[in-house]
Short mmCIF file of C-alpha atoms and ligand atoms in Angstrom, two decimals:
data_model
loop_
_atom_site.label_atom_id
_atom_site.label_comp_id
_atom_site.label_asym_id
_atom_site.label_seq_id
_atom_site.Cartn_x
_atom_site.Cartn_y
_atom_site.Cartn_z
CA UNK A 56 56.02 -24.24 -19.20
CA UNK A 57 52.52 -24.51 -18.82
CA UNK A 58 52.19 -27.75 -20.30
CA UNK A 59 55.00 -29.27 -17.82
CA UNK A 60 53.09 -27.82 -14.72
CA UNK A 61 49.66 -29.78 -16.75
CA UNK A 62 51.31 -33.38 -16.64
CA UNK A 63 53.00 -32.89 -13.49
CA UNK A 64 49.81 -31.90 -11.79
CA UNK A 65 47.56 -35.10 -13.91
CA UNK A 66 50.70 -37.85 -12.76
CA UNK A 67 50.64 -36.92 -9.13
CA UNK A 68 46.55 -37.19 -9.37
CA UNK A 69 47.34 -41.25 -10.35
CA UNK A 70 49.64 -41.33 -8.06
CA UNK A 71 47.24 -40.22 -5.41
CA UNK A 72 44.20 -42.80 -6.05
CA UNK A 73 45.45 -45.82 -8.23
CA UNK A 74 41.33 -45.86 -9.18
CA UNK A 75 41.80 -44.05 -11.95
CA UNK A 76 41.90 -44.79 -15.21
CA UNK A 77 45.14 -44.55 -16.08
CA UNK A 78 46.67 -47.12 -13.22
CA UNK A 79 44.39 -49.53 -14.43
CA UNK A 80 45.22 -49.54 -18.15
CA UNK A 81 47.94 -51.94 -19.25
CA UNK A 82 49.90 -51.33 -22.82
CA UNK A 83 51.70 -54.10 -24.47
CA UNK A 84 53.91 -54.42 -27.77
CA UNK A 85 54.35 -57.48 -29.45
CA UNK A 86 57.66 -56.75 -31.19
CA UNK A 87 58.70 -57.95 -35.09
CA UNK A 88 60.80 -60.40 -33.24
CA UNK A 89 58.06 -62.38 -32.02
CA UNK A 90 58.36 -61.30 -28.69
CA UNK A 91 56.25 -58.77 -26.03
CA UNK A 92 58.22 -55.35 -24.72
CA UNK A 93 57.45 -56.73 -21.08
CA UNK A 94 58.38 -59.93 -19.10
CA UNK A 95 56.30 -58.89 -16.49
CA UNK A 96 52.69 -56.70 -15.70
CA UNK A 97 51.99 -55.96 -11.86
CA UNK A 98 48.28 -53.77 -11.82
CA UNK A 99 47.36 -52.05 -8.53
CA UNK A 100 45.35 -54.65 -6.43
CA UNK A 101 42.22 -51.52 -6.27
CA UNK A 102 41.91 -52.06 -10.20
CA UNK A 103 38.55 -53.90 -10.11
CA UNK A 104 38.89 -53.77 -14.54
CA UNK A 105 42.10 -53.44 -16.35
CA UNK A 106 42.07 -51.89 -19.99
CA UNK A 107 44.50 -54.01 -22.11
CA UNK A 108 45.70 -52.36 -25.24
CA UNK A 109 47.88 -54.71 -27.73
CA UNK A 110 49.57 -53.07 -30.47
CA UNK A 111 51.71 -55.15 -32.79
CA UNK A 112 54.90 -53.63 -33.83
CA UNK A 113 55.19 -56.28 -36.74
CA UNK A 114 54.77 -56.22 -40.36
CA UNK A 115 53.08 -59.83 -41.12
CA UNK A 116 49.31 -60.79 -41.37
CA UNK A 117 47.37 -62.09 -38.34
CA UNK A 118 47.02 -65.40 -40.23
CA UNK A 119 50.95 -65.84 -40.72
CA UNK A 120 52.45 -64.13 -37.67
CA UNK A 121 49.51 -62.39 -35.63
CA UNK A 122 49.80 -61.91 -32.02
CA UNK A 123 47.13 -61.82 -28.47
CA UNK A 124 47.75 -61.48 -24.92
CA UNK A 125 45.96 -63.84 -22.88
CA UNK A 126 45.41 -64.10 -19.20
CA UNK A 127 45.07 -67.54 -16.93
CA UNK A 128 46.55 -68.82 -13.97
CA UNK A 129 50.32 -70.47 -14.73
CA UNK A 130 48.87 -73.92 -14.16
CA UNK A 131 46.19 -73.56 -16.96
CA UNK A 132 48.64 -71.71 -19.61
CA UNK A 133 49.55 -74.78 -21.74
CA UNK A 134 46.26 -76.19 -21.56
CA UNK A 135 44.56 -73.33 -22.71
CA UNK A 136 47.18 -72.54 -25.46
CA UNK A 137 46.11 -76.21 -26.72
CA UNK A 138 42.10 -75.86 -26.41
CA UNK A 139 43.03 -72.42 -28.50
CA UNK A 140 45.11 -73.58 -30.95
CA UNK A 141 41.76 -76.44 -31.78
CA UNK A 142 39.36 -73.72 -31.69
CA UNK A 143 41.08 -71.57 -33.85
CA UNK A 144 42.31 -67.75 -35.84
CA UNK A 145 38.10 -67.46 -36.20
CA UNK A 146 38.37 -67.55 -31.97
CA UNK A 147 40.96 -65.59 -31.35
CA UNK A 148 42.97 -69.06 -30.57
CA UNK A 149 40.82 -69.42 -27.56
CA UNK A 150 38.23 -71.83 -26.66
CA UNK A 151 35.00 -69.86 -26.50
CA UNK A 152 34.02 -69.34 -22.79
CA UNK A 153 37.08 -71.05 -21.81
CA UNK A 154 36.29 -70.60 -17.84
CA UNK A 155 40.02 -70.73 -17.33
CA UNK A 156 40.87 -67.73 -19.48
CA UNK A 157 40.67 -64.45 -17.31
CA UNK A 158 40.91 -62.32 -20.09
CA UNK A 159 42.37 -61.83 -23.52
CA UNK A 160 42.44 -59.31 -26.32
CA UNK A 161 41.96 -60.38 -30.35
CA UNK A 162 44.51 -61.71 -32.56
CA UNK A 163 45.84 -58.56 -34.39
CA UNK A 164 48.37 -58.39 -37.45
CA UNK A 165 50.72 -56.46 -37.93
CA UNK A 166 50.71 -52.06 -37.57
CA UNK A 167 47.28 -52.82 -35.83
CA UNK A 168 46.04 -52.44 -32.01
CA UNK A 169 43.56 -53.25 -30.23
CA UNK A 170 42.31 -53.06 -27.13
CA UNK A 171 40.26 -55.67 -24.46
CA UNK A 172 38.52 -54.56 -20.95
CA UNK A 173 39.32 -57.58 -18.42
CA UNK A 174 37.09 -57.99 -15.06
CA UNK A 175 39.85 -59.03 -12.19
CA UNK A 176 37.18 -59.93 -9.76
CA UNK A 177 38.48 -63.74 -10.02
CA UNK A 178 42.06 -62.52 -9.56
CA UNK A 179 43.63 -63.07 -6.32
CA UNK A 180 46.96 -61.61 -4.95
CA UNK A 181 48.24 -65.33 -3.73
CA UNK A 182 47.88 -67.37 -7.21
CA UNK A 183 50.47 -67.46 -10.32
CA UNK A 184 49.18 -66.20 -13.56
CA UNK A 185 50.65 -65.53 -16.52
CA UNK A 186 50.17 -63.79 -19.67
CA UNK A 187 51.13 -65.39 -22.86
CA UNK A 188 50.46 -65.29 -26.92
CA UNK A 189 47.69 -68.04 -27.77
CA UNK A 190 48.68 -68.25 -31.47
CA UNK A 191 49.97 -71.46 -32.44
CA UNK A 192 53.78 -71.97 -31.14
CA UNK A 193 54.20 -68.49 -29.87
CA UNK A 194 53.82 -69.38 -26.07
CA UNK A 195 56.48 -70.68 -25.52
CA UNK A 196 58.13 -67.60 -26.38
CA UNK A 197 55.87 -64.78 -25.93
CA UNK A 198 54.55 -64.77 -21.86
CA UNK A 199 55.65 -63.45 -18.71
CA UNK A 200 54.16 -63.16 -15.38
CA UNK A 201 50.92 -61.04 -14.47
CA UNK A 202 50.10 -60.36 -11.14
CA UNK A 203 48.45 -58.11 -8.92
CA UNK A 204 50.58 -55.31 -6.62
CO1 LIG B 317 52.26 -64.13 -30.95
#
């Protein structure tokens, strides 16, 4: 009883001031089927730093069927997937300092997470982004839309 009345009382606290921590962190599965558990992530517009955590529901090796989220705006998705797939697994399949990318997490394998902080000060309410798997051929498949609520 007293541990109901505990998580009643901490979810009503996010609720209250979308600040916090916990309204600002994002989690994310990249499924054995090649595919993420969400089509879509909306984070509170007063989130100045989302925490993304990738875990990777999967079985395979990062080198055969490992899995990232990346962030950029919808216009820059395919080029970026294609300046990531030159530079690389040793780059996460990102171009280093790739000024389009807005944020993205490692490459992981599978039964591992892992876990990126991502600066939204570049992020505005009115432009398209998406989110999207940089490893080779997985884009195409793997994204959905990010945006700010
Ligand atoms: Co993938």
């Amino acid at each position: 009883m007293k541990r109901t009345l505990l998580v009643t009382g901490i979810a009503s606290a996010m609720f209250a001031n979308a600040a916090f921590a916990g309204a600002c962190d994002v989690n994310v599965e990249a499924t054995a089927a090649m595919a993420f558990n969400v089509k879509e992530i909306a984070v509170p517009k007063t989130c100045k730093e989302i925490t993304l955590n990738l875990k990777n529901a999967g079985t395979m090796s990062k080198s055969v069927m490992g899995h990232n989220v990346v962030i950029s705006k919808t216009a820059d998705m395919q080029a970026v997937i294609s300046d990531g797939m030159t530079a690389g697994l040793a780059n996460q399949y990102v171009k280093p300092k790739d000024a389009r990318v807005i944020g993205y997490t490692n490459v992981i394998g599978g039964g591992e997470s892992t876990s990126a902080k991502i600066k939204l000060s570049n992020v505005k309410a009115s432009e398209s982004y998406s989110f999207f798997c940089s490893f080779p051929g997985h884009g195409a498949v793997m994204k959905g839309v990010f945006k700010l609520i």
